[in-house]
Tab-separated table of C-alpha atoms and ligand atoms in Angstrom:
chain	number	residue	atom	x	y	z
A	205	MET	CA	28.485	25.602	-7.517
A	206	LYS	CA	27.128	23.211	-10.167
A	207	CYS	CA	25.560	20.137	-8.626
A	208	VAL	CA	24.049	16.886	-9.867
A	209	ALA	CA	21.840	15.018	-7.405
A	210	LEU	CA	20.720	11.396	-7.796
A	211	CYS	CA	17.326	10.997	-6.191
A	212	GLY	CA	14.453	8.575	-5.746
A	213	GLY	CA	11.426	8.815	-3.545
A	214	VAL	CA	10.598	10.986	-0.575
A	215	GLY	CA	14.034	11.469	0.989
A	216	GLY	CA	15.526	12.384	-2.344
A	217	ALA	CA	12.802	14.889	-3.147
A	218	LYS	CA	13.225	16.607	0.238
A	219	LEU	CA	16.954	17.189	-0.270
A	220	ALA	CA	16.349	18.147	-3.897
A	221	LEU	CA	14.013	20.886	-2.634
A	222	GLY	CA	16.711	22.123	-0.276
A	223	LEU	CA	19.247	22.155	-3.113
A	224	MET	CA	16.789	24.033	-5.327
A	225	HIS	CA	16.497	26.751	-2.675
A	226	VAL	CA	20.275	27.065	-2.355
A	227	LEU	CA	21.409	26.871	-5.990
A	228	PRO	CA	20.501	28.923	-9.066
A	229	PRO	CA	18.278	26.828	-11.401
A	230	ASP	CA	21.017	26.441	-14.039
A	231	ASP	CA	23.420	24.974	-11.469
A	232	LEU	CA	21.214	22.078	-10.333
A	233	SER	CA	20.475	18.890	-12.271
A	234	LEU	CA	18.424	16.110	-10.713
A	235	ILE	CA	18.709	12.562	-12.064
A	236	VAL	CA	15.557	10.782	-10.952
A	237	ASN	CA	14.844	7.066	-10.604
A	238	THR	CA	12.270	5.637	-13.025
A	239	GLY	CA	12.555	2.031	-11.853
A	240	ASP	CA	9.287	2.446	-9.903
A	241	ASP	CA	7.434	3.296	-13.122
A	242	PHE	CA	4.664	0.993	-14.244
A	243	THR	CA	1.528	0.876	-16.342
A	244	HIS	CA	-1.644	0.761	-14.283
A	245	LEU	CA	-5.221	0.996	-15.605
A	246	GLY	CA	-3.577	1.691	-18.971
A	247	LEU	CA	-1.773	4.747	-17.545
A	248	HIS	CA	2.002	5.242	-17.422
A	249	ILE	CA	2.790	6.098	-13.806
A	250	SER	CA	6.174	7.641	-12.895
A	251	PRO	CA	6.043	7.902	-9.081
A	252	ASP	CA	9.511	9.284	-8.309
A	253	LEU	CA	9.336	11.879	-11.094
A	254	ASP	CA	5.940	12.917	-9.711
A	255	THR	CA	7.152	13.037	-6.096
A	256	VAL	CA	10.019	15.327	-7.179
A	257	MET	CA	7.681	17.417	-9.351
A	258	TYR	CA	5.069	17.934	-6.643
A	259	THR	CA	7.725	18.594	-3.997
A	260	LEU	CA	9.602	21.195	-6.066
A	261	ALA	CA	6.323	22.807	-7.169
A	262	GLY	CA	5.064	23.020	-3.580
A	263	LEU	CA	2.098	20.770	-4.410
A	264	ALA	CA	3.116	17.655	-2.498
A	265	ASN	CA	1.159	15.917	0.216
A	266	GLU	CA	4.147	15.908	2.573
A	267	GLN	CA	2.596	13.786	5.311
A	268	GLN	CA	1.742	11.028	2.828
A	269	GLY	CA	5.112	11.199	1.038
A	270	TRP	CA	3.504	10.886	-2.392
A	271	GLY	CA	0.666	12.455	-4.389
A	272	ARG	CA	-0.741	15.935	-4.093
A	273	ALA	CA	-1.949	18.098	-1.232
A	274	GLY	CA	-5.670	18.878	-1.174
A	275	GLU	CA	-6.450	15.746	-3.124
A	276	THR	CA	-9.967	14.345	-3.632
A	277	TRP	CA	-10.827	10.714	-4.437
A	278	GLN	CA	-13.989	10.796	-6.558
A	279	PHE	CA	-12.342	8.794	-9.355
A	280	MET	CA	-11.210	6.059	-6.961
A	281	GLY	CA	-14.714	5.830	-5.465
A	282	ALA	CA	-16.298	5.464	-8.892
A	283	LEU	CA	-13.606	2.974	-9.959
A	284	ARG	CA	-14.180	0.869	-6.838
A	285	ALA	CA	-17.944	0.904	-7.480
A	286	LEU	CA	-17.190	-0.610	-10.893
A	287	GLY	CA	-15.014	-3.327	-9.367
A	288	GLY	CA	-11.849	-1.747	-10.722
A	289	GLU	CA	-8.413	-2.288	-9.161
A	290	ASP	CA	-8.221	0.023	-6.162
A	291	TRP	CA	-4.963	-1.035	-4.413
A	292	PHE	CA	-3.093	1.887	-6.010
A	293	GLN	CA	-4.685	5.186	-5.041
A	294	LEU	CA	-4.968	7.721	-7.868
A	295	GLY	CA	-6.247	11.092	-6.665
A	296	ASP	CA	-8.432	13.262	-8.914
A	297	LEU	CA	-5.743	15.959	-9.289
A	298	ASP	CA	-2.933	13.393	-9.635
A	299	LEU	CA	-4.908	11.609	-12.335
A	300	ALA	CA	-4.433	14.558	-14.702
A	301	VAL	CA	-0.661	13.964	-14.652
A	302	HIS	CA	-0.988	10.263	-15.470
A	303	VAL	CA	-3.606	10.773	-18.215
A	304	GLU	CA	-1.646	13.599	-19.849
A	305	ARG	CA	1.737	11.839	-19.521
A	306	THR	CA	0.224	8.716	-21.108
A	307	ARG	CA	-1.286	10.786	-23.929
A	308	ARG	CA	1.986	12.600	-24.658
A	309	LEU	CA	4.040	9.382	-24.585
A	310	ALA	CA	1.549	7.741	-26.956
A	311	ALA	CA	1.889	10.785	-29.231
A	312	GLY	CA	5.626	10.036	-29.447
A	313	GLU	CA	7.110	12.328	-26.797
A	314	THR	CA	9.939	10.908	-24.688
A	315	LEU	CA	9.682	10.751	-20.898
A	316	SER	CA	12.292	13.550	-20.793
A	317	GLN	CA	10.167	15.753	-23.059
A	318	VAL	CA	7.033	15.087	-21.021
A	319	THR	CA	8.934	15.827	-17.796
A	320	ARG	CA	10.337	19.094	-19.198
A	321	GLY	CA	6.847	20.144	-20.306
A	322	PHE	CA	5.253	19.381	-16.934
A	323	PHE	CA	7.957	21.115	-14.912
A	324	ALA	CA	7.726	24.194	-17.152
A	325	ALA	CA	3.921	24.206	-16.767
A	326	LEU	CA	4.301	24.040	-12.969
A	327	GLY	CA	6.978	26.739	-12.962
A	328	VAL	CA	9.827	24.562	-11.622
A	329	GLY	CA	13.204	25.812	-12.886
A	330	ALA	CA	15.546	22.980	-11.863
A	331	ARG	CA	16.761	20.614	-14.597
A	332	VAL	CA	15.002	17.344	-13.770
A	333	LEU	CA	16.137	14.378	-15.834
A	334	PRO	CA	14.732	10.867	-15.812
A	335	MET	CA	17.660	8.449	-15.499
A	336	SER	CA	16.607	7.042	-18.891
A	337	ASP	CA	13.853	7.474	-21.475
A	338	ASP	CA	13.961	3.712	-21.970
A	339	PRO	CA	11.928	1.411	-19.722
A	340	VAL	CA	13.815	0.120	-16.645
A	341	ARG	CA	11.662	-1.737	-14.125
A	342	THR	CA	12.788	-2.635	-10.608
A	343	ILE	CA	11.947	-6.252	-9.811
A	344	ILE	CA	11.873	-7.398	-6.191
A	345	HIS	CA	12.981	-11.005	-5.752
A	346	THR	CA	11.282	-12.938	-2.937
A	347	PRO	CA	11.199	-16.602	-1.835
A	348	ASP	CA	7.816	-16.809	-3.609
A	349	GLY	CA	9.141	-15.385	-6.879
A	350	PRO	CA	9.658	-11.991	-8.484
A	351	LEU	CA	7.380	-8.991	-7.842
A	352	ALA	CA	6.960	-5.768	-9.810
A	353	PHE	CA	8.044	-2.892	-7.587
A	354	GLN	CA	4.598	-1.369	-6.990
A	355	HIS	CA	3.119	-4.792	-6.240
A	356	TYR	CA	5.789	-5.214	-3.560
A	357	PHE	CA	5.715	-1.659	-2.262
A	358	VAL	CA	1.996	-0.781	-2.365
A	359	ARG	CA	-0.161	-3.836	-3.024
A	360	ASP	CA	1.816	-6.101	-0.655
A	361	ARG	CA	2.835	-3.238	1.671
A	362	CYS	CA	6.559	-4.195	1.617
A	363	GLU	CA	5.705	-7.351	3.602
A	364	PRO	CA	7.347	-10.009	1.356
A	365	GLU	CA	10.880	-11.002	2.330
A	366	VAL	CA	13.391	-9.538	-0.121
A	367	THR	CA	16.124	-11.831	-1.466
A	368	GLY	CA	17.426	-9.565	-4.228
A	369	PHE	CA	16.694	-7.031	-6.946
A	370	SER	CA	16.943	-6.796	-10.688
A	371	PHE	CA	16.338	-3.945	-13.085
A	372	ALA	CA	14.541	-5.271	-16.119
A	373	GLY	CA	15.506	-3.448	-19.316
A	374	SER	CA	18.569	-1.760	-17.805
A	375	ALA	CA	21.044	-3.492	-20.152
A	376	GLN	CA	19.298	-1.931	-23.165
A	377	ALA	CA	18.638	1.433	-21.523
A	378	LYS	CA	20.490	4.621	-22.472
A	379	PRO	CA	21.011	7.574	-20.143
A	380	ALA	CA	18.365	10.214	-20.855
A	381	PRO	CA	19.483	13.281	-22.854
A	382	GLY	CA	21.516	15.628	-20.689
A	383	VAL	CA	22.410	13.061	-18.023
A	384	LEU	CA	25.958	12.290	-19.213
A	385	ALA	CA	26.525	15.957	-20.100
A	386	ALA	CA	25.523	17.003	-16.570
A	387	LEU	CA	27.830	14.405	-14.994
A	388	GLY	CA	30.661	15.249	-17.422
A	389	ASP	CA	30.453	19.018	-16.913
A	390	PRO	CA	34.030	20.164	-16.156
A	391	ASP	CA	32.622	22.855	-13.853
A	392	LEU	CA	30.637	20.337	-11.794
A	393	GLY	CA	31.280	20.963	-8.109
A	394	CYS	CA	29.412	18.083	-6.511
A	395	ILE	CA	27.527	14.868	-7.151
A	396	VAL	CA	25.022	14.197	-4.362
A	397	ILE	CA	23.511	10.797	-3.644
A	398	CYS	CA	20.316	11.785	-1.810
A	399	PRO	CA	19.078	9.922	1.286
A	400	SER	CA	16.962	7.572	-0.826
A	401	ASN	CA	16.719	3.791	-0.607
A	402	PRO	CA	20.104	2.546	-1.953
A	403	PHE	CA	18.620	-0.660	-3.380
A	404	VAL	CA	15.460	0.506	-5.141
A	405	SER	CA	16.009	4.236	-5.675
A	406	ILE	CA	19.747	4.694	-6.289
A	407	ASP	CA	20.846	1.289	-7.667
A	408	PRO	CA	18.372	1.466	-10.614
A	409	ILE	CA	20.045	4.752	-11.608
A	410	MET	CA	23.484	3.139	-11.318
A	411	ALA	CA	22.238	0.208	-13.417
A	412	VAL	CA	21.768	2.398	-16.495
A	413	PRO	CA	24.866	1.650	-18.624
A	414	GLY	CA	27.342	4.495	-18.525
A	415	LEU	CA	26.015	6.243	-15.446
A	416	ARG	CA	28.231	4.692	-12.805
A	417	ALA	CA	31.283	5.140	-15.047
A	418	ALA	CA	30.372	8.802	-15.623
A	419	ILE	CA	30.115	9.359	-11.872
A	420	GLN	CA	33.468	7.647	-11.311
A	421	ALA	CA	35.089	9.644	-14.134
A	422	SER	CA	33.885	12.963	-12.771
A	423	ARG	CA	36.380	15.104	-10.872
A	424	ALA	CA	33.503	16.350	-8.727
A	425	PRO	CA	33.356	14.870	-5.228
A	426	VAL	CA	30.592	12.294	-4.713
A	427	ILE	CA	28.813	12.890	-1.414
A	428	ALA	CA	26.106	10.576	-0.084
A	429	VAL	CA	23.665	11.359	2.704
A	430	SER	CA	22.748	8.330	4.784
A	431	PRO	CA	19.089	7.238	4.609
A	432	ILE	CA	19.686	5.200	7.760
A	433	VAL	CA	19.661	7.099	11.061
A	434	GLY	CA	20.411	5.254	14.278
A	435	GLY	CA	19.866	1.909	12.596
A	436	ARG	CA	16.463	2.846	11.216
A	437	ALA	CA	15.267	4.098	7.854
A	438	ILE	CA	13.819	7.591	8.013
A	439	LYS	CA	10.988	6.321	5.804
A	440	GLY	CA	10.224	3.172	3.830
A	441	PRO	CA	11.602	-0.378	3.732
A	442	THR	CA	15.380	0.321	3.570
A	443	ALA	CA	16.232	-1.133	7.005
A	444	LYS	CA	13.859	-4.109	6.505
A	445	MET	CA	15.520	-4.870	3.164
A	446	MET	CA	18.964	-4.678	4.747
A	447	ARG	CA	17.911	-7.057	7.508
A	448	GLU	CA	16.464	-9.522	5.006
A	449	LEU	CA	19.603	-9.310	2.863
A	450	GLY	CA	21.770	-10.003	5.917
A	451	VAL	CA	23.273	-6.520	5.792
A	452	PRO	CA	23.713	-4.592	9.077
A	453	GLN	CA	21.124	-1.812	9.305
A	454	THR	CA	23.753	0.851	9.756
A	455	ALA	CA	24.913	3.949	7.946
A	456	GLN	CA	28.289	2.205	7.576
A	457	ALA	CA	26.611	-0.563	5.551
A	458	VAL	CA	25.088	2.086	3.278
A	459	ALA	CA	28.536	3.622	2.730
A	460	ALA	CA	29.920	0.150	1.981
A	461	HIS	CA	27.067	-0.430	-0.473
A	462	TYR	CA	28.220	2.549	-2.521
A	463	GLY	CA	31.752	1.219	-2.305
A	464	GLY	CA	34.537	3.204	-3.841
A	465	LEU	CA	32.179	5.739	-5.421
A	466	LEU	CA	32.074	7.972	-2.370
A	467	ASP	CA	34.387	10.857	-1.548
A	468	GLY	CA	32.289	11.832	1.422
A	469	PHE	CA	29.457	10.583	3.577
A	470	ILE	CA	27.091	12.560	5.750
A	471	LEU	CA	25.476	10.843	8.696
A	472	ASP	CA	22.911	12.099	11.133
A	473	ALA	CA	24.214	13.716	14.294
A	474	THR	CA	22.906	10.715	16.267
A	475	ASP	CA	25.432	8.532	14.431
A	476	ALA	CA	28.476	10.630	15.373
A	477	ALA	CA	30.341	7.591	16.759
A	478	LEU	CA	29.874	5.794	13.435
A	479	ALA	CA	31.198	8.839	11.609
A	480	ALA	CA	34.402	8.675	13.669
A	481	ASP	CA	34.841	4.986	12.806
A	482	LEU	CA	34.216	5.606	9.117
A	483	SER	CA	36.594	8.575	9.036
A	484	ALA	CA	39.248	6.335	10.593
A	485	SER	CA	38.715	3.944	7.670
A	486	GLY	CA	39.547	6.747	5.262
A	487	LEU	CA	36.105	7.898	4.140
A	488	ALA	CA	35.622	11.605	4.769
A	489	CYS	CA	32.594	11.763	7.048
A	490	ALA	CA	30.597	14.500	8.678
A	491	THR	CA	27.455	14.614	10.777
A	492	ALA	CA	24.490	16.899	10.285
A	493	GLN	CA	20.821	17.215	11.084
A	494	SER	CA	19.806	14.821	8.298
A	495	VAL	CA	16.217	14.175	9.322
A	496	MET	CA	14.377	16.809	7.286
A	497	ARG	CA	11.114	17.906	8.845
A	498	SER	CA	10.899	21.531	7.806
A	499	LEU	CA	11.867	23.439	4.693
A	500	GLN	CA	14.597	25.048	6.782
A	501	ASP	CA	15.973	21.547	7.572
A	502	ARG	CA	16.093	20.775	3.853
A	503	VAL	CA	17.837	24.037	3.017
A	504	GLU	CA	20.365	23.707	5.835
A	505	LEU	CA	21.217	20.107	4.913
A	506	ALA	CA	21.615	21.099	1.261
A	507	ARG	CA	23.930	23.952	2.223
A	508	TYR	CA	25.894	21.622	4.506
A	509	VAL	CA	26.342	19.041	1.742
A	510	LEU	CA	27.586	21.676	-0.712
A	511	ASP	CA	29.996	23.155	1.841
A	512	PHE	CA	31.267	19.665	2.621
A	513	ALA	CA	31.779	19.014	-1.095
A	514	ALA	CA	33.662	22.283	-1.505
A	515	LYS	CA	36.124	21.133	1.162
A	516	ALA	CA	36.349	17.487	-0.037
B	278	LIG	N1	2.210	4.663	-2.345
B	278	LIG	C1	1.417	3.966	-1.493
B	278	LIG	O1	1.923	3.486	-0.481
B	278	LIG	N2	0.085	3.777	-1.746
B	278	LIG	C2	-0.530	4.262	-2.855
B	278	LIG	O2	-1.728	4.057	-3.060
B	278	LIG	C3	0.275	5.036	-3.763
B	278	LIG	C4	-0.278	5.616	-4.910
B	278	LIG	C5	0.546	6.430	-5.719
B	278	LIG	C6	0.021	7.089	-6.817
B	278	LIG	C7	0.829	7.884	-7.623
B	278	LIG	C8	2.186	8.019	-7.315
B	278	LIG	O3	2.986	8.801	-8.085
B	278	LIG	C9	2.743	7.381	-6.209
B	278	LIG	C10	1.926	6.577	-5.412
B	278	LIG	N3	2.456	5.924	-4.287
B	278	LIG	C11	1.657	5.199	-3.446
B	278	LIG	C12	3.905	6.013	-3.980
B	278	LIG	C13	4.627	5.054	-4.898
B	278	LIG	O4	4.398	3.724	-4.517
B	278	LIG	C14	6.171	5.295	-4.961
B	278	LIG	O5	6.714	4.388	-5.794
B	278	LIG	C15	6.799	5.258	-3.575
B	278	LIG	O6	6.659	6.537	-3.093
B	278	LIG	C16	8.272	4.873	-3.601
B	278	LIG	O7	8.975	5.746	-4.392
């Protein structure tokens, strides 16, 4: 079955890995959020593309949720000794990706071309597409003014109260090459919205002109996996953001956030009662083991999502 998955940070990369193990490489396209991207120390950093790359290549530091396993921090130590900015940790192995991506972009390559080159070099077969090759930057709005995403997420440790989001550059951004073709493929069997943060991992993708319409126009069922389990986010600030936005921290609220896009919604087994309520409201729901700890969990959830889509 051909599948397109929309993914952001850690939760998205985990399910993407499961999908990669279940589907032949040509049948899986990942559309990855680039709203977290920023320039730091003169380097172009693409965190969600890197989290997906390291995860699919088996190089990820899984406990940390970002960066590489077996990392060393000599560069950061030397940078700190010089009085350089050290709030954003760049490991010695990870640094090679940022330096080389920055060099290739400066030489005129697009983010898609750089991504294709890196994934080929690391032996990852899945088709991984940035949502856009144009700059889109997630801005976090707070009572004290707007914050760049990484300043909110890393420097300020997600502590500021969130009052809203905007995606700078989205109005001028075009879907990256291959994105609309993947979503418009007549043989597409499923569009998966991974259990990523709806606000800062999925909404930036939807903000790229043409993407939401392409998803709506597709005959393929759109299946989302809830990032909220039992009222809590599996990882990251999703539940805190919902609370601050006055949105109930429930899987139902996530389904409502995606509105009419969804043909199906998968909740964690602990939210079975919610699933019954949602099904009664007309949204096809199912429950599964959605907290992915092992590779087997990722593979089984991926298989479950695809089976659910086949029946939707
Ligand atoms: N997240 C942190 O919480 N602290 C860091 O120091 C940090 C460094 C970092 C370096 C490269 C990279 O690709 C990601 C990094 N992240 C870090 C994660 C980053 O903030 C991502 O945007 C989040 O994972 C959300 O997607």
